[in-house]
Short mmCIF file of C-alpha atoms and ligand atoms in Angstrom, two decimals:
data_model
loop_
_atom_site.label_atom_id
_atom_site.label_comp_id
_atom_site.label_asym_id
_atom_site.label_seq_id
_atom_site.Cartn_x
_atom_site.Cartn_y
_atom_site.Cartn_z
CA MET A 1 61.78 -61.64 -217.00
CA LYS A 2 65.15 -61.58 -215.21
CA LYS A 3 64.98 -61.96 -211.45
CA LEU A 4 66.78 -59.22 -209.54
CA ILE A 5 67.41 -60.49 -206.04
CA GLY A 6 67.86 -57.73 -203.51
CA LEU A 7 69.78 -58.71 -200.39
CA ALA A 8 68.55 -56.31 -197.72
CA ALA A 9 71.45 -55.42 -195.47
CA ALA A 10 73.34 -52.36 -194.26
CA GLY A 11 74.81 -50.98 -197.47
CA ALA A 12 72.23 -53.04 -199.25
CA LEU A 13 73.75 -55.06 -202.03
CA ILE A 14 71.54 -55.57 -205.08
CA VAL A 15 72.70 -58.55 -206.97
CA GLY A 16 71.34 -58.93 -210.47
CA LEU A 17 71.17 -62.60 -211.23
CA ALA A 18 70.48 -63.71 -214.75
CA GLY A 19 67.67 -65.65 -213.17
CA CYS A 20 65.88 -66.13 -216.42
CA ALA A 21 67.16 -68.68 -218.85
CA SER A 22 66.88 -66.14 -221.65
CA GLY A 23 69.26 -63.67 -220.03
CA GLY A 24 72.66 -63.18 -221.58
CA SER A 25 73.41 -63.76 -225.19
CA GLY A 26 71.54 -66.89 -226.03
CA GLY A 27 71.48 -67.99 -222.38
CA GLY A 28 68.59 -70.24 -223.26
CA ALA A 29 70.99 -73.02 -224.09
CA ALA A 30 72.22 -73.19 -220.50
CA GLU A 31 68.91 -73.28 -218.67
CA GLY A 32 66.40 -74.06 -221.40
CA PRO A 33 63.97 -71.69 -223.11
CA VAL A 34 61.83 -69.28 -221.11
CA PRO A 35 58.13 -70.05 -221.71
CA LEU A 36 56.95 -67.47 -224.28
CA ASP A 37 54.24 -66.22 -221.92
CA GLU A 38 56.97 -65.29 -219.42
CA LEU A 39 59.33 -63.70 -221.96
CA VAL A 40 59.54 -59.89 -221.85
CA VAL A 41 61.02 -57.74 -224.65
CA GLY A 42 61.66 -54.00 -224.46
CA PHE A 43 61.36 -52.07 -227.74
CA ALA A 44 62.60 -48.46 -228.02
CA GLN A 45 61.02 -46.99 -231.18
CA VAL A 46 62.35 -43.86 -232.94
CA GLY A 47 59.06 -41.99 -232.96
CA ALA A 48 56.01 -41.58 -235.21
CA GLU A 49 57.55 -39.24 -237.79
CA SER A 50 56.33 -40.92 -240.96
CA GLY A 51 53.88 -43.33 -242.48
CA TRP A 52 56.71 -45.84 -242.59
CA ARG A 53 57.33 -45.58 -238.84
CA THR A 54 53.66 -45.93 -238.02
CA ALA A 55 53.45 -49.07 -240.16
CA ASN A 56 56.65 -50.41 -238.57
CA THR A 57 55.25 -49.91 -235.06
CA LYS A 58 51.92 -51.52 -235.90
CA ASP A 59 53.63 -54.53 -237.46
CA ILE A 60 56.01 -55.07 -234.54
CA GLN A 61 53.24 -54.76 -231.94
CA ALA A 62 50.94 -57.10 -233.90
CA SER A 63 53.71 -59.69 -234.37
CA PHE A 64 54.49 -59.85 -230.64
CA GLU A 65 50.78 -59.96 -229.81
CA GLU A 66 50.35 -62.89 -232.19
CA ALA A 67 53.37 -64.69 -230.69
CA GLY A 68 52.02 -64.20 -227.15
CA ILE A 69 55.22 -62.42 -226.06
CA GLU A 70 55.01 -59.34 -223.80
CA LEU A 71 56.37 -56.24 -225.57
CA LYS A 72 57.21 -53.12 -223.58
CA PHE A 73 57.12 -50.23 -226.08
CA SER A 74 58.38 -46.64 -226.00
CA ASP A 75 58.19 -43.77 -228.54
CA ALA A 76 61.28 -41.52 -228.36
CA GLN A 77 59.77 -38.71 -230.47
CA GLN A 78 62.95 -38.83 -232.60
CA LYS A 79 65.18 -37.90 -229.64
CA GLN A 80 68.22 -40.06 -228.89
CA GLU A 81 68.17 -39.16 -225.19
CA ASN A 82 64.65 -40.58 -224.95
CA GLN A 83 65.70 -43.83 -226.59
CA ILE A 84 68.66 -44.13 -224.21
CA LYS A 85 66.35 -43.48 -221.24
CA ALA A 86 63.96 -46.18 -222.49
CA ILE A 87 66.78 -48.71 -222.91
CA ARG A 88 68.06 -47.93 -219.39
CA SER A 89 64.55 -48.43 -218.06
CA TYR A 90 64.30 -51.82 -219.75
CA ILE A 91 67.65 -52.79 -218.19
CA GLN A 92 66.37 -51.73 -214.77
CA GLN A 93 63.21 -53.75 -215.29
CA GLY A 94 65.30 -56.80 -216.17
CA VAL A 95 63.68 -57.55 -219.53
CA ASP A 96 64.92 -60.60 -221.39
CA TYR A 97 65.71 -58.86 -224.70
CA ILE A 98 65.97 -55.28 -225.96
CA ALA A 99 65.30 -54.26 -229.55
CA PHE A 100 65.43 -50.76 -231.02
CA SER A 101 65.87 -48.69 -234.17
CA PRO A 102 68.69 -46.20 -233.43
CA VAL A 103 67.49 -42.72 -234.43
CA VAL A 104 71.10 -41.79 -235.30
CA GLU A 105 74.20 -43.95 -235.83
CA THR A 106 76.45 -42.56 -233.09
CA GLY A 107 76.41 -42.37 -229.27
CA TRP A 108 75.17 -45.85 -228.29
CA ASP A 109 78.24 -47.64 -226.87
CA ALA A 110 77.69 -46.61 -223.25
CA VAL A 111 74.09 -47.78 -222.94
CA LEU A 112 74.71 -50.89 -225.03
CA ASN A 113 77.60 -51.79 -222.72
CA GLU A 114 75.18 -51.41 -219.79
CA ALA A 115 72.80 -53.87 -221.49
CA LYS A 116 75.70 -56.23 -222.14
CA ALA A 117 76.81 -56.02 -218.49
CA ALA A 118 73.26 -56.84 -217.44
CA GLY A 119 73.29 -59.88 -219.74
CA ILE A 120 70.45 -58.56 -221.90
CA PRO A 121 70.89 -59.32 -225.62
CA VAL A 122 70.13 -56.39 -227.98
CA VAL A 123 68.71 -56.67 -231.51
CA LEU A 124 68.95 -53.69 -233.88
CA THR A 125 65.98 -53.25 -236.21
CA ASP A 126 65.70 -50.90 -239.19
CA ARG A 127 68.69 -48.64 -238.55
CA ALA A 128 72.33 -49.35 -237.64
CA VAL A 129 74.75 -48.03 -235.04
CA ASP A 130 78.33 -47.11 -235.97
CA SER A 131 79.89 -48.86 -232.96
CA GLN A 132 83.23 -50.61 -233.60
CA ASP A 133 82.24 -53.26 -231.05
CA ASP A 134 79.73 -55.53 -232.74
CA SER A 135 79.46 -57.67 -229.60
CA LEU A 136 77.09 -54.95 -228.34
CA TYR A 137 74.24 -56.35 -230.41
CA VAL A 138 73.30 -59.86 -231.47
CA SER A 139 71.83 -59.04 -234.89
CA PHE A 140 70.89 -56.12 -237.17
CA LEU A 141 67.68 -56.62 -239.12
CA GLY A 142 66.88 -54.02 -241.76
CA SER A 143 67.27 -52.71 -245.29
CA ASP A 144 70.44 -51.99 -247.23
CA PHE A 145 70.03 -48.20 -247.47
CA ILE A 146 73.03 -47.74 -249.77
CA GLU A 147 71.39 -50.14 -252.20
CA GLU A 148 68.16 -48.13 -251.94
CA GLY A 149 70.06 -44.95 -252.82
CA LYS A 150 71.67 -46.71 -255.77
CA LYS A 151 68.28 -47.89 -257.06
CA ALA A 152 66.98 -44.31 -256.91
CA GLY A 153 70.13 -43.06 -258.65
CA GLN A 154 69.85 -45.70 -261.37
CA TRP A 155 66.31 -44.53 -262.24
CA VAL A 156 67.58 -40.94 -262.56
CA LEU A 157 70.57 -42.11 -264.64
CA ASP A 158 68.21 -43.95 -267.01
CA GLU A 159 65.62 -41.14 -267.10
CA TYR A 160 68.20 -38.56 -268.16
CA ALA A 161 70.49 -40.84 -270.19
CA ASP A 162 70.14 -38.57 -273.24
CA ALA A 163 70.37 -35.26 -271.35
CA THR A 164 72.69 -32.83 -273.12
CA GLU A 165 72.26 -30.08 -270.53
CA LYS A 166 72.69 -29.94 -266.78
CA VAL A 167 69.94 -31.65 -264.76
CA ASN A 168 69.33 -29.75 -261.53
CA ILE A 169 68.56 -32.11 -258.65
CA VAL A 170 67.59 -31.14 -255.10
CA GLN A 171 67.84 -33.68 -252.27
CA LEU A 172 65.54 -33.83 -249.23
CA GLU A 173 67.65 -35.67 -246.65
CA GLY A 174 66.35 -37.76 -243.79
CA THR A 175 67.23 -37.11 -240.15
CA THR A 176 70.78 -35.78 -239.84
CA GLY A 177 73.09 -38.56 -238.66
CA ALA A 178 70.56 -41.35 -239.29
CA ALA A 179 71.83 -44.41 -241.17
CA PRO A 180 69.14 -44.21 -243.90
CA ALA A 181 69.94 -40.54 -244.52
CA ILE A 182 73.69 -41.10 -244.70
CA ASP A 183 73.50 -44.24 -246.80
CA ARG A 184 70.70 -43.21 -249.20
CA ALA A 185 72.69 -40.08 -250.02
CA GLU A 186 75.87 -42.13 -250.51
CA GLY A 187 74.29 -44.71 -252.82
CA PHE A 188 72.51 -42.06 -254.89
CA ALA A 189 75.63 -39.91 -255.31
CA GLU A 190 77.71 -42.92 -256.35
CA VAL A 191 75.38 -43.81 -259.22
CA ILE A 192 74.54 -40.35 -260.59
CA ALA A 193 78.26 -39.57 -260.71
CA GLU A 194 78.28 -41.69 -263.90
CA ASN A 195 76.66 -38.76 -265.78
CA GLU A 196 78.33 -35.37 -265.30
CA ASN A 197 75.10 -33.59 -266.33
CA LEU A 198 73.38 -34.81 -263.16
CA GLU A 199 74.08 -32.38 -260.34
CA VAL A 200 72.71 -32.07 -256.81
CA ILE A 201 72.44 -28.28 -256.54
CA ALA A 202 70.90 -28.25 -253.03
CA SER A 203 70.59 -30.78 -250.22
CA GLN A 204 68.98 -30.30 -246.81
CA THR A 205 67.31 -32.36 -244.11
CA GLY A 206 63.53 -32.48 -243.86
CA ASP A 207 63.86 -34.89 -240.89
CA PHE A 208 61.76 -37.59 -242.62
CA THR A 209 58.55 -35.62 -242.03
CA ARG A 210 55.97 -34.28 -244.50
CA ALA A 211 56.08 -30.83 -242.90
CA GLY A 212 59.86 -30.83 -243.07
CA GLY A 213 59.84 -31.81 -246.73
CA LYS A 214 57.33 -29.06 -247.58
CA GLN A 215 59.26 -26.38 -245.66
CA VAL A 216 62.62 -27.27 -247.23
CA MET A 217 61.12 -27.54 -250.72
CA GLU A 218 59.50 -24.10 -250.40
CA ALA A 219 62.90 -22.61 -249.60
CA MET A 220 64.61 -24.54 -252.39
CA LEU A 221 62.05 -23.37 -254.94
CA LYS A 222 62.67 -19.77 -253.91
CA SER A 223 66.44 -20.04 -254.28
CA ASN A 224 66.60 -22.41 -257.26
CA PRO A 225 64.28 -21.36 -260.13
CA ASP A 226 65.10 -24.27 -262.44
CA ILE A 227 64.85 -27.50 -260.43
CA ASP A 228 64.37 -30.58 -262.61
CA LEU A 229 64.12 -33.35 -260.01
CA VAL A 230 63.63 -33.94 -256.29
CA TYR A 231 65.24 -36.96 -254.61
CA ALA A 232 63.53 -37.37 -251.22
CA HIS A 233 64.86 -39.92 -248.70
CA ASN A 234 61.30 -40.91 -247.86
CA ASP A 235 57.76 -40.66 -249.22
CA ASP A 236 56.61 -38.27 -246.50
CA MET A 237 59.12 -35.59 -247.46
CA GLY A 238 58.26 -36.22 -251.13
CA LEU A 239 54.58 -35.65 -250.34
CA GLY A 240 55.49 -32.41 -248.58
CA ALA A 241 57.50 -31.38 -251.63
CA ILE A 242 54.42 -32.00 -253.82
CA GLU A 243 52.45 -29.52 -251.73
CA ALA A 244 55.20 -26.90 -252.12
CA ILE A 245 55.55 -27.51 -255.86
CA GLU A 246 51.80 -27.19 -256.44
CA ALA A 247 51.66 -24.04 -254.28
CA ALA A 248 54.34 -22.60 -256.56
CA GLY A 249 52.06 -23.21 -259.56
CA LEU A 250 54.15 -26.08 -260.94
CA VAL A 251 53.12 -29.65 -261.78
CA PRO A 252 54.82 -32.34 -259.64
CA GLY A 253 55.87 -35.38 -261.67
CA GLU A 254 56.06 -33.26 -264.83
CA ASP A 255 57.62 -29.79 -264.31
CA ILE A 256 59.63 -31.27 -261.44
CA LYS A 257 60.09 -35.04 -261.26
CA ILE A 258 60.17 -36.74 -257.87
CA VAL A 259 61.91 -39.92 -256.70
CA THR A 260 61.34 -41.19 -253.16
CA VAL A 261 62.00 -44.18 -250.88
CA ASP A 262 59.57 -46.23 -248.73
CA ALA A 263 56.46 -47.10 -250.85
CA VAL A 264 53.87 -46.43 -248.14
CA LYS A 265 50.27 -46.14 -249.28
CA ASP A 266 50.17 -42.32 -249.59
CA GLY A 267 53.38 -42.37 -251.59
CA MET A 268 52.14 -45.15 -253.84
CA GLN A 269 48.90 -43.22 -254.45
CA ALA A 270 50.91 -40.15 -255.48
CA LEU A 271 52.96 -42.40 -257.78
CA ALA A 272 49.80 -43.87 -259.29
CA ASP A 273 48.52 -40.31 -259.79
CA GLY A 274 51.74 -39.32 -261.57
CA LYS A 275 52.85 -36.79 -258.93
CA ILE A 276 55.81 -38.99 -257.97
CA ASN A 277 57.75 -40.72 -260.76
CA PHE A 278 59.53 -43.61 -259.02
CA ILE A 279 59.63 -45.16 -255.55
CA VAL A 280 62.23 -47.46 -254.03
CA GLU A 281 60.59 -49.77 -251.51
CA CYS A 282 61.82 -49.95 -247.91
CA SER A 283 59.77 -52.51 -246.00
CA PRO A 284 58.63 -51.59 -242.47
CA LEU A 285 57.25 -55.10 -241.91
CA LEU A 286 60.03 -56.32 -239.60
CA GLY A 287 57.86 -57.67 -236.76
CA LYS A 288 57.69 -61.35 -237.72
CA GLN A 289 61.45 -61.54 -238.38
CA LEU A 290 62.15 -59.83 -235.03
CA VAL A 291 59.96 -62.36 -233.21
CA ASP A 292 61.76 -65.19 -235.03
CA ILE A 293 65.17 -63.81 -233.98
CA ILE A 294 64.14 -63.59 -230.33
CA THR A 295 62.44 -67.01 -230.17
CA THR A 296 65.49 -68.59 -231.83
CA LEU A 297 67.81 -66.99 -229.25
CA ASN A 298 65.45 -67.99 -226.44
CA GLU A 299 65.75 -71.61 -227.57
CA GLY A 300 69.54 -71.31 -227.45
CA GLY A 301 69.89 -70.98 -231.21
CA THR A 302 72.08 -68.57 -233.15
CA VAL A 303 71.05 -65.93 -235.69
CA GLU A 304 72.78 -64.10 -238.53
CA LYS A 305 74.62 -60.94 -237.50
CA ARG A 306 73.11 -59.04 -240.45
CA ILE A 307 69.68 -59.84 -241.88
CA ILE A 308 68.76 -57.75 -244.94
CA THR A 309 65.07 -57.30 -245.73
CA GLU A 310 63.68 -58.09 -249.19
CA GLU A 311 62.33 -55.10 -251.15
CA THR A 312 61.69 -53.87 -254.68
CA THR A 313 60.94 -50.69 -256.67
CA PHE A 314 57.80 -49.25 -258.25
CA THR A 315 57.01 -47.37 -261.45
CA GLN A 316 53.63 -45.67 -261.94
CA GLU A 317 52.16 -48.72 -263.67
CA GLN A 318 53.44 -51.07 -260.96
CA ALA A 319 52.00 -48.81 -258.25
CA ILE A 320 48.55 -48.83 -259.88
CA GLU A 321 48.69 -52.63 -259.94
CA ALA A 322 50.09 -53.06 -256.39
CA LEU A 323 47.99 -50.47 -254.54
CA PRO A 324 44.89 -52.60 -253.87
CA ASP A 325 46.99 -55.20 -252.01
CA ARG A 326 49.34 -52.91 -250.09
CA GLN A 327 49.32 -53.69 -246.33
CA TYR A 328 50.56 -50.24 -245.28
C1 GZL B 1 64.08 -46.62 -243.04
C2 GZL B 1 63.50 -45.85 -241.88
C3 GZL B 1 63.15 -44.46 -242.31
C4 GZL B 1 62.06 -44.41 -243.37
C5 GZL B 1 61.37 -43.15 -242.99
O1 GZL B 1 64.29 -47.95 -242.66
O2 GZL B 1 64.42 -45.78 -240.81
O3 GZL B 1 62.66 -43.75 -241.18
O4 GZL B 1 62.54 -44.39 -244.69
C6 GZL B 1 61.33 -43.30 -241.49
O5 GZL B 1 60.09 -42.98 -243.54
O6 GZL B 1 61.01 -42.11 -240.87
#
């Protein structure tokens, strides 16, 4: 933990000294690594909106526990102002590193400049910021969401390769302004544009939640009688859509096909049951890699600016085979 030395005097002057070797970007090199049992990391999590997020939180907490590194953790309930407050609190506490998953891409420069001024390195996990100044964070660890959207689009392109009529697609978007929502939409649109019969006739945010997906799907079913396929930016919204489709007396996976992203257990079960047709994996298991980034920096090492997580896709058969071993 950084040591803030307060000099008591009239007009007290608080001088923040990067007392800890780990302060500053890779300050470990100058003064040697901080013993892991003295290292303190502040993590500002998005919330607990989905099965993916819950698995991500559990994995990060378990990884730091296993490494014997103190992790201060906050849940922002999907509100940017709460994440900013948490980051400011970590700066005040003089943690050695800050890591967070930005709920939306914009609006981070001010608080990240405060962390930089305090000499506290920041690691982005899961989601990106759109800042032009990439000195504000040391590394961004997470998926390539555009690639995920392309994988989803490619399945739709293949599924309807012989379509001679219009294919009506509705899109359940993630949180408005969030990198995965923006990029999964972009990648998907780029690929399906190769077949003019494939058309997104409605697109709306369900905020990555099951309830949101159900609510939006209910409205879409009312205003679009002939939906062929749902593309949901995460499993949870796809599972909500299943509830709405079944309530409307239709068969999910048959009357209306469903493609989602994440591959959490509930989504994989729905895929195995034929209610979802295809899932693009987005791994929430970032904890070990985050610990490795921080221990490397603490030892004065350097890390890649962009670390992309490995992930795959699942058909129904693959889901049936993979389910017994799924960790989340
Ligand atoms: C993706 C992550 C998204 C998941 C959702 O890395 O940010 O947020 O796809 C989660 O399930 O809510």
